[in-house]
Structure formats: C-alpha cells, structure tokens
mmCIF file of C-alpha atoms and ligand atoms in Angstrom:
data_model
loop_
_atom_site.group_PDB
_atom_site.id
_atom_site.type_symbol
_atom_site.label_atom_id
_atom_site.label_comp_id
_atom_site.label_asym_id
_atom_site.label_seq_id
_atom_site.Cartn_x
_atom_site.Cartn_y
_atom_site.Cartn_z
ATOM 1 C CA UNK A 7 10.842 -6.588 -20.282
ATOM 2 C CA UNK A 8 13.176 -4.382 -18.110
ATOM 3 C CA UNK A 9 11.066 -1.405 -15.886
ATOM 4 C CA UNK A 10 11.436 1.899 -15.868
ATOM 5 C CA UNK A 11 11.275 4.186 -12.802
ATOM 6 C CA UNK A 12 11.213 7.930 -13.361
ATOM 7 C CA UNK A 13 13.225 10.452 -11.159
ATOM 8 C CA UNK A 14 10.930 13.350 -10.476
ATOM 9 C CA UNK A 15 13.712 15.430 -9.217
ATOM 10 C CA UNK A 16 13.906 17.834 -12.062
ATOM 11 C CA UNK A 17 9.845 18.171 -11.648
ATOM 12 C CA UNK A 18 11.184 19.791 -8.466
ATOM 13 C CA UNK A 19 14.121 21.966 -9.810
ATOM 14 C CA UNK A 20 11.652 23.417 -12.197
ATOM 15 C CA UNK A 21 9.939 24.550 -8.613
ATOM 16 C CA UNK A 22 12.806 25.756 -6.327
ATOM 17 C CA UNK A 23 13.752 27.693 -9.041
ATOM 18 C CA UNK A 24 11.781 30.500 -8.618
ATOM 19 C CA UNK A 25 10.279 28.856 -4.439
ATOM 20 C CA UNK A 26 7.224 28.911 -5.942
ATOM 21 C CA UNK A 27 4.885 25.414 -5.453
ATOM 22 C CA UNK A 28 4.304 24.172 -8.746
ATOM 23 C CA UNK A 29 5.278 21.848 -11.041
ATOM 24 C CA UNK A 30 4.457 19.695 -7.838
ATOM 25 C CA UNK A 31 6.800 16.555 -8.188
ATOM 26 C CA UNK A 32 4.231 14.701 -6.493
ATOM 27 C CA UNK A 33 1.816 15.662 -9.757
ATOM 28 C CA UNK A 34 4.675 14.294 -11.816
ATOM 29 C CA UNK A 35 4.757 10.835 -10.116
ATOM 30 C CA UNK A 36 1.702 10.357 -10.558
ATOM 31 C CA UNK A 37 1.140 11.318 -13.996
ATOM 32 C CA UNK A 38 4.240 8.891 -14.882
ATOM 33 C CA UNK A 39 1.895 6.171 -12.848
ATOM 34 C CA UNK A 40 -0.870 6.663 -14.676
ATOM 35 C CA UNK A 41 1.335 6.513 -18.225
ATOM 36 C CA UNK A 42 2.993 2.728 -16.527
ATOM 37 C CA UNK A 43 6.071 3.822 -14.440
ATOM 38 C CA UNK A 44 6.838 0.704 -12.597
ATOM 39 C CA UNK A 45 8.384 2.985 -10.238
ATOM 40 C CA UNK A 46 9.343 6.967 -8.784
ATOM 41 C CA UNK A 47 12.438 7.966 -8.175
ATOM 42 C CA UNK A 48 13.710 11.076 -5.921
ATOM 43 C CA UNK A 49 17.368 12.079 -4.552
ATOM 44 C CA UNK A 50 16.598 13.479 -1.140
ATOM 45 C CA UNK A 51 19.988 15.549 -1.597
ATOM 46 C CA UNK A 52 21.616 16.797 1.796
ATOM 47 C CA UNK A 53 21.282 20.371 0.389
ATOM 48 C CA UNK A 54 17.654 20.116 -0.585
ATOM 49 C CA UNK A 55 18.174 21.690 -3.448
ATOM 50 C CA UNK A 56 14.867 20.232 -5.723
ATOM 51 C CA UNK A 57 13.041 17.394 -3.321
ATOM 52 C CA UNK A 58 11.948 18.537 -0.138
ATOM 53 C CA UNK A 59 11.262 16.769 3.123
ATOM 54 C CA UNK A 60 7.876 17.032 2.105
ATOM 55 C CA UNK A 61 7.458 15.477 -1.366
ATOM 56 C CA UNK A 62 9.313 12.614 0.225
ATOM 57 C CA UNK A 63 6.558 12.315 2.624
ATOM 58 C CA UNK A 64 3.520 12.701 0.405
ATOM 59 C CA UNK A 65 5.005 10.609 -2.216
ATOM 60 C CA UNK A 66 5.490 8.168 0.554
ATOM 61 C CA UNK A 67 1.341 7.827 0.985
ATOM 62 C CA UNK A 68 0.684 8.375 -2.770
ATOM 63 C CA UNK A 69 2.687 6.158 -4.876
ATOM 64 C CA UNK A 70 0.955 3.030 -6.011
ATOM 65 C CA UNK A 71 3.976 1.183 -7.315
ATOM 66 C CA UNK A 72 7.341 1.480 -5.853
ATOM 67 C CA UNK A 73 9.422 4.612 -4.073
ATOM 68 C CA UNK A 74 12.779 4.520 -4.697
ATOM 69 C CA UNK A 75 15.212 6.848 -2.744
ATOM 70 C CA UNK A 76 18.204 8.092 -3.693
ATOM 71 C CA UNK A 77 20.524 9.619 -0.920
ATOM 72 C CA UNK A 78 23.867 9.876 0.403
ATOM 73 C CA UNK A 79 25.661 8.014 3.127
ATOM 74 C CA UNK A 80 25.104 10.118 6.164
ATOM 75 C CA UNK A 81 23.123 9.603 9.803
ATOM 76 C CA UNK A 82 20.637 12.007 8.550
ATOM 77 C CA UNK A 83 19.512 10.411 5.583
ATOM 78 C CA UNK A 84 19.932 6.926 6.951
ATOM 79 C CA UNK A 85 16.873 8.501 10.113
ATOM 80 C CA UNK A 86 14.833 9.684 7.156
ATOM 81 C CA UNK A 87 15.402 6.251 5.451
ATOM 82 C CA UNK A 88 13.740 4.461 8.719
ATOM 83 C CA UNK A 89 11.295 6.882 8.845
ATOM 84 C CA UNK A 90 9.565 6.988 5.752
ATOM 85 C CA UNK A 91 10.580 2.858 4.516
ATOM 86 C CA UNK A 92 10.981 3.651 1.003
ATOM 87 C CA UNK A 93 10.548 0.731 -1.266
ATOM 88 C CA UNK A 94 14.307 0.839 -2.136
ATOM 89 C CA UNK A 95 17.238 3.319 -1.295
ATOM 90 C CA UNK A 96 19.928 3.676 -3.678
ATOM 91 C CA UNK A 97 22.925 4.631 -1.988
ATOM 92 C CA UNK A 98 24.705 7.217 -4.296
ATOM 93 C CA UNK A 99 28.179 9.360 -3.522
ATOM 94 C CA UNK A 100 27.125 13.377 -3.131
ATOM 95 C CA UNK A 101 29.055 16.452 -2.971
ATOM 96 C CA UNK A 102 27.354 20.215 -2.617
ATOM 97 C CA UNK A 103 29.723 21.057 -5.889
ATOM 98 C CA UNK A 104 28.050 18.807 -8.221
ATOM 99 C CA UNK A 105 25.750 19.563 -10.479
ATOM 100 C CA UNK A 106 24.123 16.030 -10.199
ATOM 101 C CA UNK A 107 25.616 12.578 -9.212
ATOM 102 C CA UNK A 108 28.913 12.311 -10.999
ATOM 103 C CA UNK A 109 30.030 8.778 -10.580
ATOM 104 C CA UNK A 110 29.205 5.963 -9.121
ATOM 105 C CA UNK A 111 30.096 5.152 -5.059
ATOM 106 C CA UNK A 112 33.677 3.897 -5.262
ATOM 107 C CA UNK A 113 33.384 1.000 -2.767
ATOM 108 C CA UNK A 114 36.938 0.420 -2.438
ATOM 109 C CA UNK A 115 38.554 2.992 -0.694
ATOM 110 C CA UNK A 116 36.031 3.529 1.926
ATOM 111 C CA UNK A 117 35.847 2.279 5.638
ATOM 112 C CA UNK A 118 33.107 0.415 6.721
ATOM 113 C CA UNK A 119 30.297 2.769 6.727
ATOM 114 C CA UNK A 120 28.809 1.872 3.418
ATOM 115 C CA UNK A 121 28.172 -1.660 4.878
ATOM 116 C CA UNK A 122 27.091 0.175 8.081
ATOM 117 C CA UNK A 123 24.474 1.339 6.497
ATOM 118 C CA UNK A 124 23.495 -1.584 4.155
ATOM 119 C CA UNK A 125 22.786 -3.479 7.223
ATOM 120 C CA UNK A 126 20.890 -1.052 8.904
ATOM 121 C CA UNK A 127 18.469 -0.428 6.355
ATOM 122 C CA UNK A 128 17.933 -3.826 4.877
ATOM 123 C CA UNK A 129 17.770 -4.849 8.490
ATOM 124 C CA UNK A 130 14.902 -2.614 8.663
ATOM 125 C CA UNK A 131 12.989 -4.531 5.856
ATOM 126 C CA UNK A 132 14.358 -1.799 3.230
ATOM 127 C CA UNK A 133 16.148 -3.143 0.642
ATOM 128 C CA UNK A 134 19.381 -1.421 -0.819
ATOM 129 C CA UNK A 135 20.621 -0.994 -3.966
ATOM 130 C CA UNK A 136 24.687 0.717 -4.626
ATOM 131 C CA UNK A 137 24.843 3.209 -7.619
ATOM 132 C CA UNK A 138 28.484 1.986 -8.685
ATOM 133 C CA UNK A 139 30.702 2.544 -11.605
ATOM 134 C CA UNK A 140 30.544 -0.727 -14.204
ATOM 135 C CA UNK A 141 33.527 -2.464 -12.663
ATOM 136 C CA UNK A 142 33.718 -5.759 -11.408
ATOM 137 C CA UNK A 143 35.995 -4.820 -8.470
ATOM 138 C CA UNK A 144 33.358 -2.616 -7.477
ATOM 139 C CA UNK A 145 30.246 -5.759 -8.229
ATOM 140 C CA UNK A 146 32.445 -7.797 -5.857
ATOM 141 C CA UNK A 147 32.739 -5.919 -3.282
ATOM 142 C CA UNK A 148 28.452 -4.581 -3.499
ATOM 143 C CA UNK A 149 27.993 -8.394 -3.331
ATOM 144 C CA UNK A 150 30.560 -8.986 -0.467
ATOM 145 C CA UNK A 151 28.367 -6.211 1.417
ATOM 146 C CA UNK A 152 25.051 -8.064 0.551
ATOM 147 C CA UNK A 153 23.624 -5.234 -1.014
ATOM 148 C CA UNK A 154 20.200 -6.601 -2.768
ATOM 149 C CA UNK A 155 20.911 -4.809 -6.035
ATOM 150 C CA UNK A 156 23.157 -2.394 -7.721
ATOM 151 C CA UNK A 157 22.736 0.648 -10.471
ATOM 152 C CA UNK A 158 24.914 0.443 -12.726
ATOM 153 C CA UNK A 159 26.525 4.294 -13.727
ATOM 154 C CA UNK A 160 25.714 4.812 -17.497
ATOM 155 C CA UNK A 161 26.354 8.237 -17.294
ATOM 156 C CA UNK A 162 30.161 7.483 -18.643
ATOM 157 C CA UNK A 163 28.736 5.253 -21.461
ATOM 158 C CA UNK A 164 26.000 8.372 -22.324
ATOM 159 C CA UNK A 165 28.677 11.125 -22.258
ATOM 160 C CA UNK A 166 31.527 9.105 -24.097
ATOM 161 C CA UNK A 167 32.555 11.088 -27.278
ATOM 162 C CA UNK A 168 33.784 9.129 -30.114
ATOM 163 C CA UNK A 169 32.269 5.783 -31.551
ATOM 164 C CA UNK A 170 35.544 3.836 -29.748
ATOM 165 C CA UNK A 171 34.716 5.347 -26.506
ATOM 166 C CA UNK A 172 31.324 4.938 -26.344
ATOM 167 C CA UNK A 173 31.689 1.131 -27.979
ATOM 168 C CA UNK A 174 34.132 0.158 -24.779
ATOM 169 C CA UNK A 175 31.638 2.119 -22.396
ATOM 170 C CA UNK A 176 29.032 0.059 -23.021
ATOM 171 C CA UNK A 177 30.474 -3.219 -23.146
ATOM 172 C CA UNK A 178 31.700 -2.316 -19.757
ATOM 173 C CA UNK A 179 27.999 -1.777 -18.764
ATOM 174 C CA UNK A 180 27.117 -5.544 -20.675
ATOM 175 C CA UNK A 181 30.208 -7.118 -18.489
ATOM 176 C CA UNK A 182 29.295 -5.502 -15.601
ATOM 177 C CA UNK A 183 25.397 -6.603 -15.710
ATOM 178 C CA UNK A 184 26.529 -9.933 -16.560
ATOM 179 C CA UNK A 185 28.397 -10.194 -13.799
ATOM 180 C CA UNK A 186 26.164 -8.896 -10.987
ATOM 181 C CA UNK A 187 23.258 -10.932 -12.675
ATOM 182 C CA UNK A 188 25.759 -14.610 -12.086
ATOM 183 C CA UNK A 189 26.420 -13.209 -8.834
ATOM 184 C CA UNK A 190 22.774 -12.811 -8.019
ATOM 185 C CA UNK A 191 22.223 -9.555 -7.813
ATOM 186 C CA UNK A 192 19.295 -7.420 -9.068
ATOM 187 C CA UNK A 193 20.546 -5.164 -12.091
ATOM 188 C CA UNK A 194 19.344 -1.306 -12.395
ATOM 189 C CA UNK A 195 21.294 1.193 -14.439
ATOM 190 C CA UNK A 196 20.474 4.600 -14.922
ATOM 191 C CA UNK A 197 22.446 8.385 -15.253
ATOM 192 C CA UNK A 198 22.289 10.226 -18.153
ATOM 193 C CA UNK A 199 19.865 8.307 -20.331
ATOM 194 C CA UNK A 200 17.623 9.557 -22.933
ATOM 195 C CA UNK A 201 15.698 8.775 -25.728
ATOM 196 C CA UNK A 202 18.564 7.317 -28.387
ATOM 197 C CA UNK A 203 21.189 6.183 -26.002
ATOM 198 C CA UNK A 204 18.042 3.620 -24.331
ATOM 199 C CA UNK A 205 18.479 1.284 -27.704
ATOM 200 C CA UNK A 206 21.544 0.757 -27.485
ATOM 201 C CA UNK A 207 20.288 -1.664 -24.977
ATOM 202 C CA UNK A 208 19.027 -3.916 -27.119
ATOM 203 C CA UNK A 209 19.661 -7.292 -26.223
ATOM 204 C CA UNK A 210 21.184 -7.089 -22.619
ATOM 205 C CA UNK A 211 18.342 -8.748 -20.624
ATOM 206 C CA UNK A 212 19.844 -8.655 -17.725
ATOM 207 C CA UNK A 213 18.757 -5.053 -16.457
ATOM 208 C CA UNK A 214 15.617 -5.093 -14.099
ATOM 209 C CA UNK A 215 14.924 -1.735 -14.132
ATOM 210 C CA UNK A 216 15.709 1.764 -16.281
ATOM 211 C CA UNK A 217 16.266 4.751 -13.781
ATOM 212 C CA UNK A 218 15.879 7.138 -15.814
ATOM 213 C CA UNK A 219 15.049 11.217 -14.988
ATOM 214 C CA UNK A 220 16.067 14.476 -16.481
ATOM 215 C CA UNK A 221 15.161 13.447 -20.556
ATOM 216 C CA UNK A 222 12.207 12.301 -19.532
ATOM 217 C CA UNK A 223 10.981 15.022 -17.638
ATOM 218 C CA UNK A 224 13.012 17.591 -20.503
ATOM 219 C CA UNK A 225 10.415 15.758 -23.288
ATOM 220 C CA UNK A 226 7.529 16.282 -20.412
ATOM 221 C CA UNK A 227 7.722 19.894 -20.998
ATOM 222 C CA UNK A 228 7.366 19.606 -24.636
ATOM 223 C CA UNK A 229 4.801 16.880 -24.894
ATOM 224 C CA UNK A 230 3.597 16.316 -21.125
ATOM 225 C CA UNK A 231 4.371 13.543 -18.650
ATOM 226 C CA UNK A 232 1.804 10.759 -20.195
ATOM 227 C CA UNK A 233 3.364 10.816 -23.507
ATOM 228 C CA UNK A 234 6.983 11.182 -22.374
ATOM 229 C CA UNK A 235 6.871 8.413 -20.559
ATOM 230 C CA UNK A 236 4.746 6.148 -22.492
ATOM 231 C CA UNK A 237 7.381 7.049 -25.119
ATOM 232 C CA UNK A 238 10.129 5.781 -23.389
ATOM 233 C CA UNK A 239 8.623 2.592 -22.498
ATOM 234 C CA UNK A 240 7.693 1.886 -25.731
ATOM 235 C CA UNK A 241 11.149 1.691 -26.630
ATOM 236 C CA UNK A 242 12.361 -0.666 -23.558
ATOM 237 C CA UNK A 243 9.526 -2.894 -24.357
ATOM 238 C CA UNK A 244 11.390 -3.196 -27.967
ATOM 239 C CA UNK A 245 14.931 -3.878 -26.080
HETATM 240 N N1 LIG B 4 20.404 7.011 -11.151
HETATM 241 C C1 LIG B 4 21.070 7.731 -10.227
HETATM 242 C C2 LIG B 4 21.807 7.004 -9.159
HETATM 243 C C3 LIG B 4 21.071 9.133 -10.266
HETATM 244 O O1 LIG B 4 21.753 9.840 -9.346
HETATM 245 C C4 LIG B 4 20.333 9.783 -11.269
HETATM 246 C C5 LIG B 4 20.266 11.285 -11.290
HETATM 247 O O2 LIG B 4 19.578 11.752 -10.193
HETATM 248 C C6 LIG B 4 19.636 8.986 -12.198
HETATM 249 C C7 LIG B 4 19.711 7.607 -12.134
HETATM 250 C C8 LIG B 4 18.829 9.597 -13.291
HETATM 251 O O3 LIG B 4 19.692 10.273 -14.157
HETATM 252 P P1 LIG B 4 19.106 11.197 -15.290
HETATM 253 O O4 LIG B 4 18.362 12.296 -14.622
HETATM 254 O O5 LIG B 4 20.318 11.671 -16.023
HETATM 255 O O6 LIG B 4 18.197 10.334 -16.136
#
C-alpha cells in the first residue's frame, strides 16, 4: 500500500490570514498522526507566507513519523535544511507570484546548482527528493543527479479538462513512475489531489507515497482532521 503524507501548509494559511495563532499547523500534524499519516509535509516558502520558522522547528521535535520539507533552491533554505535535518526535502521551483507550486523543477535548463544542492544535503544524511514534471527527460536527468527519490507533478493530470486530456495526463504520470521505479528511484507524486482524482490510481503500484495537502485539510474543516484523513487513506489502501 502506497503512504500518504499530509501538507499542513494550508493549516497555516488559515492562520496568517488574519496573524492570529490558531489553527496551529503543528495541531494539524499531529491530529493527521494520530488518524495514520505516514508522514507531514510543510513548504518553508522564501516569503513565509503560511509556515513559519517556527512550526518548522516544533514540528521538527514533535513528529513521530517522518518530516518532509518542501523548499526552494536557495543558500537560505539549504542552512535551514542542515539545521533542522528534516526526514526528506523536496526540492520544488518557487516564485513570490504564484499562488502555490506551479510545475515541477525543470532540470534541464538549469546550471549546476540543483546538483549543488543534492549533494550537500544528502551528504548531510538528508535525503532528497525533485518535484519534477512526468517526463522522462526530466527522470533521467533526477537520476543522473542521484537524487534518492522524485515527486512526480500531478497537478497537470488533476487540472486537465476534457476526458482526452486528462486520459494522456495520467498515462504520462504511469510512464513516468514506471520509469523512475526501473531506474531505482523512490516514487512520490502529489499537487492537486483530492478525494476522486486519488482512484484513478488504481493499479499503479509503483508510487511510495501520496503528498497530498489542500483537499485534505479543505474536508478537515468540514469533518475535522481524524476523519479527513482516515478518509483518504481508506481509499489508497483500495488502490
Ligand atoms: N507536492 C508538492 C511538491 C507541492 O508543492 C504541494 C503543494 O504545496 C503538494 C504536493 C500538495 O499539493 P496539494 O495541496 O494540492 O494537495
């Protein structure tokens, strides 16, 4: 059965919002704990626009099963990386225009910081894993790097209008797990996933993980964070 880790981020936009200090992501991770999160997810972004220096900190000492950072390329985040040893990073591309990640970290046309970066950290004893568009160019190159894992993007495959679209989206996503699984790599995917467009991965065994945050945390509000995510592992366990 693949795992799920839950990005408390939107736990936190909830908060900065209105500056206030609740809902407390760090609440939220552990809530999704207790319901069997095999792992939390937060996107220290360079703005600090939901997590803050200090949920990263206490989540740090808190969670039982695995931290996963998110963050972008840069000196600053790589310190904080050392710093705190997260479980995993997940290197993901970042601008201050988006409104959350919009694609995956095209691999291609940059220099060689990204592998910079990769060593440093794993290194370190922290083992990275490359959010990445389902392409093999870009699998080949995250394996050239010697990146431990990569997310696949599913936010293209989520948003696709149109049965066609959506029907080549995803087999993109099967090739693309396929591939990184023969090439040895570990296999997230995440972005945009919610409570229909999970089944859809019915079948493809190759995924390790779900990274999975704002429809979660959306159905949290409604239900709470026990049952949302409970609900959503019921239906990975049935993949
Ligand atoms: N994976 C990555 C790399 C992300 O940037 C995000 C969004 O922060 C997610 C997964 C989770 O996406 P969503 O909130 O749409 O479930």
């Amino acid at each position: 059965m693949a795992g799920l880790a839950v990005n408390v981020d939107h736990v936190a936009t909830l908060r900065e919002a209105r500056k206030s200090s609740y809902p407390d992501p760090v609440a939220a991770a552990m809530l999704a704990e207790m319901a069997g999160a095999g792992g939390i997810v937060v996107h220290l972004r360079e703005d600090r626009r939901h997590i803050q220096d200090r949920d990263l900190r206490i989540l740090r000492n808190i969670v039982q099963t695995k931290l996963i950072l998110e963050m972008a390329c840069t000196n600053e985040m790589v310190g904080i990386a050392l710093d705190v040893q997260p479980d995993l990073v997940t290197l993901v591309p970042e601008t201050q225009e988006e409104v959350t990640t919009e694609g995956g970290l095209e691999l291609m046309s940059r220099d060689n910081t990204i592998a910079e970066i990769v060593g440093t950290l794993q290194d370190s004893g922290i083992p990275v894993s490359i959010f990445i568009d389902p392409s093999p160019e870009q699998i080949k190159v995250a394996h050239q790097i010697n990146v431990t894992m990569v997310e696949i993007h599913t936010g293209i495959f989520c948003d696709a209008e149109g049965a066609a679209k959506r029907e080549r989206a995803f087999s993109d996503i099967v090739d693309a797990a396929k591939f990184a699984r023969k090439l040895n790599l570990g296999v997230n995917a995440g972005h945009g996933l919610c409570y229909n467009t999970i089944k859809t991965f019915k079948g493809l065994h190759e995924i390790d993980e779900f990274s999975i945050g704002h429809s979660i945390v959306s159905r949290a509000v409604m239900v709470g964070m026990e049952k949302a995510v409970k609900e959503m592992l019921a239906l990975i366990k049935d993949l």
